[in-house]
């Protein structure tokens, strides 16, 4: 989770209810398309984690599908979304919770 | 530290159970513990690295006679650079403790 400059790139966020499922999905996403992982954060709710993908919109969409397909046997999807053109303010919101 | 050939991932409930699982896996195959992530809800995720056959043997041994209730176990072969970055970041956090 090297901090690179992601401004303007599409965002793909998905949250699964298992950290192991997140690692499997993260790996599938990185192999499926040219996306960078901005952060992986545990949520305090149960044992899940949220993964943030960055890259151009077509890669993020392809990576998201691959990730959710790969994680299917290991955990349920809590939420997943793709933001194609994030606003400048969103960048801060996305980066604020990483590394807590 | 270069990229390993494969990762073995195991998720158990409870830190004490995690020690049992790691001990069994390290005894049955030549692996290295690269990361341990604990969170609320008591789930502990263990990431061990080594070559594919060792990871597979470790995961199989945990699946066949589990030392404790195992929530999930899998092998990721040929990890991507992104996964390697994530696991090293978590590993560094673990070693600081």
Coordinates of C-alpha atoms in Angstrom, one line a residue:
Chain A
X1 CA 0.0 0.0 0.0
X2 CA 2.6 2.4 -1.2
X3 CA 1.1 5.9 -1.2
X4 CA 1.1 7.1 -4.8
X5 CA -0.7 10.0 -6.4
X6 CA -4.2 8.7 -7.3
X7 CA -6.0 12.0 -8.1
X8 CA -8.5 11.7 -10.8
X9 CA -8.4 7.9 -11.2
X10 CA -11.5 5.8 -10.9
X11 CA -12.2 4.2 -7.5
X12 CA -13.4 0.7 -6.9
X13 CA -14.4 -0.2 -3.3
X14 CA -15.6 -3.5 -2.1
X15 CA -16.2 -4.8 1.4
X16 CA -16.3 -8.5 2.3
X17 CA -17.0 -10.2 5.5
X18 CA -13.7 -12.0 5.8
X19 CA -10.2 -10.7 5.7
X20 CA -8.9 -13.8 4.0
X21 CA -11.6 -13.3 1.3
X22 CA -10.3 -9.8 0.9
X23 CA -6.8 -10.9 0.3
X24 CA -7.9 -13.5 -2.3
X25 CA -10.1 -10.9 -4.0
X26 CA -7.3 -8.3 -3.9
X27 CA -5.0 -10.8 -5.6
X28 CA -7.5 -11.7 -8.3
X29 CA -8.2 -8.0 -9.0
X30 CA -4.5 -7.1 -9.3
X31 CA -4.0 -10.0 -11.7
X32 CA -7.1 -9.4 -13.8
X33 CA -6.4 -5.7 -14.7
X34 CA -3.9 -3.0 -14.2
X35 CA -5.2 -1.6 -10.9
X36 CA -3.4 -0.3 -7.8
X37 CA -4.5 -1.1 -4.3
X38 CA -4.8 2.1 -2.4
X39 CA -5.7 0.5 0.9
X40 CA -7.1 -2.4 2.9
X41 CA -8.9 -1.5 6.0
X42 CA -10.5 -3.7 8.7
X43 CA -14.0 -2.6 9.6
X44 CA -14.7 -2.6 13.3
X45 CA -18.1 -4.3 12.7
X46 CA -17.0 -7.9 12.5
X47 CA -14.1 -9.5 10.7
X48 CA -14.5 -8.0 7.3
X49 CA -12.3 -5.6 5.4
X50 CA -12.7 -3.0 2.7
X51 CA -10.4 -2.8 -0.3
X52 CA -9.9 0.3 -2.4
X53 CA -8.8 -0.2 -6.0
X54 CA -7.6 2.7 -8.2
X55 CA -6.9 2.8 -11.9
X56 CA -8.7 3.8 -15.1
X57 CA -12.4 3.0 -15.2
X58 CA -12.3 0.0 -17.5
X59 CA -9.6 -1.7 -15.5
X60 CA -11.4 -1.0 -12.2
X61 CA -14.6 -2.5 -13.5
X62 CA -12.8 -5.6 -14.8
X63 CA -10.9 -6.0 -11.6
X64 CA -14.0 -5.6 -9.5
X65 CA -15.8 -8.4 -11.3
X66 CA -12.8 -10.6 -11.0
X67 CA -12.4 -9.8 -7.4
X68 CA -16.0 -10.6 -6.4
X69 CA -15.9 -13.8 -8.5
X70 CA -12.7 -14.9 -6.8
X71 CA -14.0 -14.2 -3.3
X72 CA -17.4 -15.9 -3.7
X73 CA -16.4 -19.2 -2.0
X74 CA -14.7 -17.5 0.8
X75 CA -17.0 -14.7 2.0
X76 CA -20.1 -12.8 1.3
X77 CA -20.0 -9.3 -0.3
X78 CA -21.1 -6.6 2.2
X79 CA -21.0 -3.8 -0.4
X80 CA -19.2 -2.9 -3.6
X81 CA -19.3 0.1 -5.8
X82 CA -17.3 1.8 -8.6
X83 CA -16.9 5.6 -8.8
X84 CA -15.8 6.5 -12.3
X85 CA -14.9 10.2 -11.8
X86 CA -14.3 11.0 -8.2
X87 CA -14.4 14.6 -7.1
X88 CA -11.3 16.2 -5.6
X89 CA -13.0 16.2 -2.2
X90 CA -13.5 12.5 -2.4
X91 CA -9.8 11.9 -2.6
X92 CA -9.3 13.2 0.9
X93 CA -12.2 11.1 2.2
X94 CA -10.8 8.0 0.6
X95 CA -7.3 8.5 1.9
X96 CA -8.3 9.7 5.4
X97 CA -9.1 6.3 7.0
X98 CA -6.2 4.3 5.5
X99 CA -3.6 3.1 8.1
X100 CA -5.8 3.7 11.1
Chain B
X1 CA 12.9 -9.9 0.6
X2 CA 11.7 -11.1 -2.8
X3 CA 8.3 -12.3 -3.7
X4 CA 7.4 -15.8 -2.4
X5 CA 6.1 -18.5 -4.7
X6 CA 2.8 -18.9 -2.9
X7 CA 0.9 -17.7 0.1
X8 CA -1.0 -20.0 2.5
X9 CA -3.9 -18.2 4.2
X10 CA -5.8 -19.5 7.2
X11 CA -8.5 -17.7 9.2
X12 CA -9.3 -18.9 12.7
X13 CA -11.3 -17.5 15.6
X14 CA -9.2 -16.5 18.6
X15 CA -5.5 -15.6 19.1
X16 CA -4.8 -18.8 21.1
X17 CA -6.2 -20.9 18.2
X18 CA -4.0 -18.9 15.8
X19 CA -0.9 -20.0 17.7
X20 CA -2.1 -23.7 17.5
X21 CA -2.7 -23.3 13.8
X22 CA 0.6 -21.7 13.1
X23 CA 2.5 -24.3 15.1
X24 CA 0.8 -27.1 13.2
X25 CA 1.5 -25.5 9.8
X26 CA 5.1 -24.7 10.5
X27 CA 5.8 -28.2 11.7
X28 CA 4.3 -29.9 8.7
X29 CA 6.0 -27.8 6.0
X30 CA 8.9 -25.4 5.6
X31 CA 7.1 -22.1 5.6
X32 CA 7.6 -18.6 7.0
X33 CA 5.0 -16.6 8.9
X34 CA 4.8 -13.4 6.9
X35 CA 1.7 -11.7 8.4
X36 CA -0.8 -12.0 11.2
X37 CA -3.9 -9.7 11.1
X38 CA -6.2 -9.6 14.1
X39 CA -9.3 -7.5 14.3
X40 CA -12.5 -7.1 16.2
X41 CA -14.7 -10.2 16.3
X42 CA -11.7 -12.2 17.3
X43 CA -10.9 -13.4 13.8
X44 CA -7.2 -13.9 13.2
X45 CA -5.9 -14.2 9.6
X46 CA -2.5 -15.9 9.2
X47 CA -0.4 -15.5 6.1
X48 CA 2.4 -17.9 5.6
X49 CA 4.7 -17.9 2.6
X50 CA 6.7 -20.6 0.9
X51 CA 6.7 -22.7 -2.2
X52 CA 3.4 -24.0 -3.6
X53 CA 3.8 -27.6 -2.4
X54 CA 4.6 -26.6 1.1
X55 CA 1.7 -24.1 1.3
X56 CA -0.6 -26.8 -0.1
X57 CA 0.6 -29.4 2.4
X58 CA 0.1 -26.9 5.3
X59 CA -3.4 -26.0 4.3
X60 CA -4.4 -29.6 3.7
X61 CA -3.1 -30.6 7.2
X62 CA -5.1 -27.7 8.8
X63 CA -8.1 -28.7 6.9
X64 CA -7.9 -32.5 7.6
X65 CA -7.2 -32.4 11.3
X66 CA -7.8 -28.8 12.4
X67 CA -6.3 -28.0 15.8
X68 CA -9.2 -25.6 16.4
X69 CA -12.3 -24.3 14.5
X70 CA -10.9 -23.1 11.2
X71 CA -13.0 -20.6 9.4
X72 CA -11.2 -20.8 6.1
X73 CA -8.0 -21.8 4.5
X74 CA -6.7 -21.3 1.0
X75 CA -3.5 -21.1 -1.1
X76 CA -2.7 -18.2 -3.4
X77 CA 0.0 -19.3 -5.9
X78 CA 2.0 -16.7 -7.9
X79 CA 0.9 -13.7 -5.8
X80 CA 0.7 -10.3 -7.6
X81 CA 2.9 -7.4 -6.6
X82 CA 0.0 -5.7 -5.0
X83 CA -0.7 -8.6 -2.7
X84 CA 3.0 -8.8 -1.9
X85 CA 2.9 -5.1 -0.9
X86 CA -0.2 -5.5 1.3
X87 CA 1.2 -8.6 3.1
X88 CA 4.6 -6.9 3.7
X89 CA 2.9 -3.8 5.1
X90 CA 0.8 -6.0 7.5
X91 CA 3.9 -8.0 8.3
X92 CA 5.8 -4.9 9.3
X93 CA 3.0 -3.9 11.6
X94 CA 3.0 -7.3 13.2
X95 CA 6.8 -7.3 13.8
X96 CA 6.6 -3.9 15.5
X97 CA 4.3 -5.3 18.2

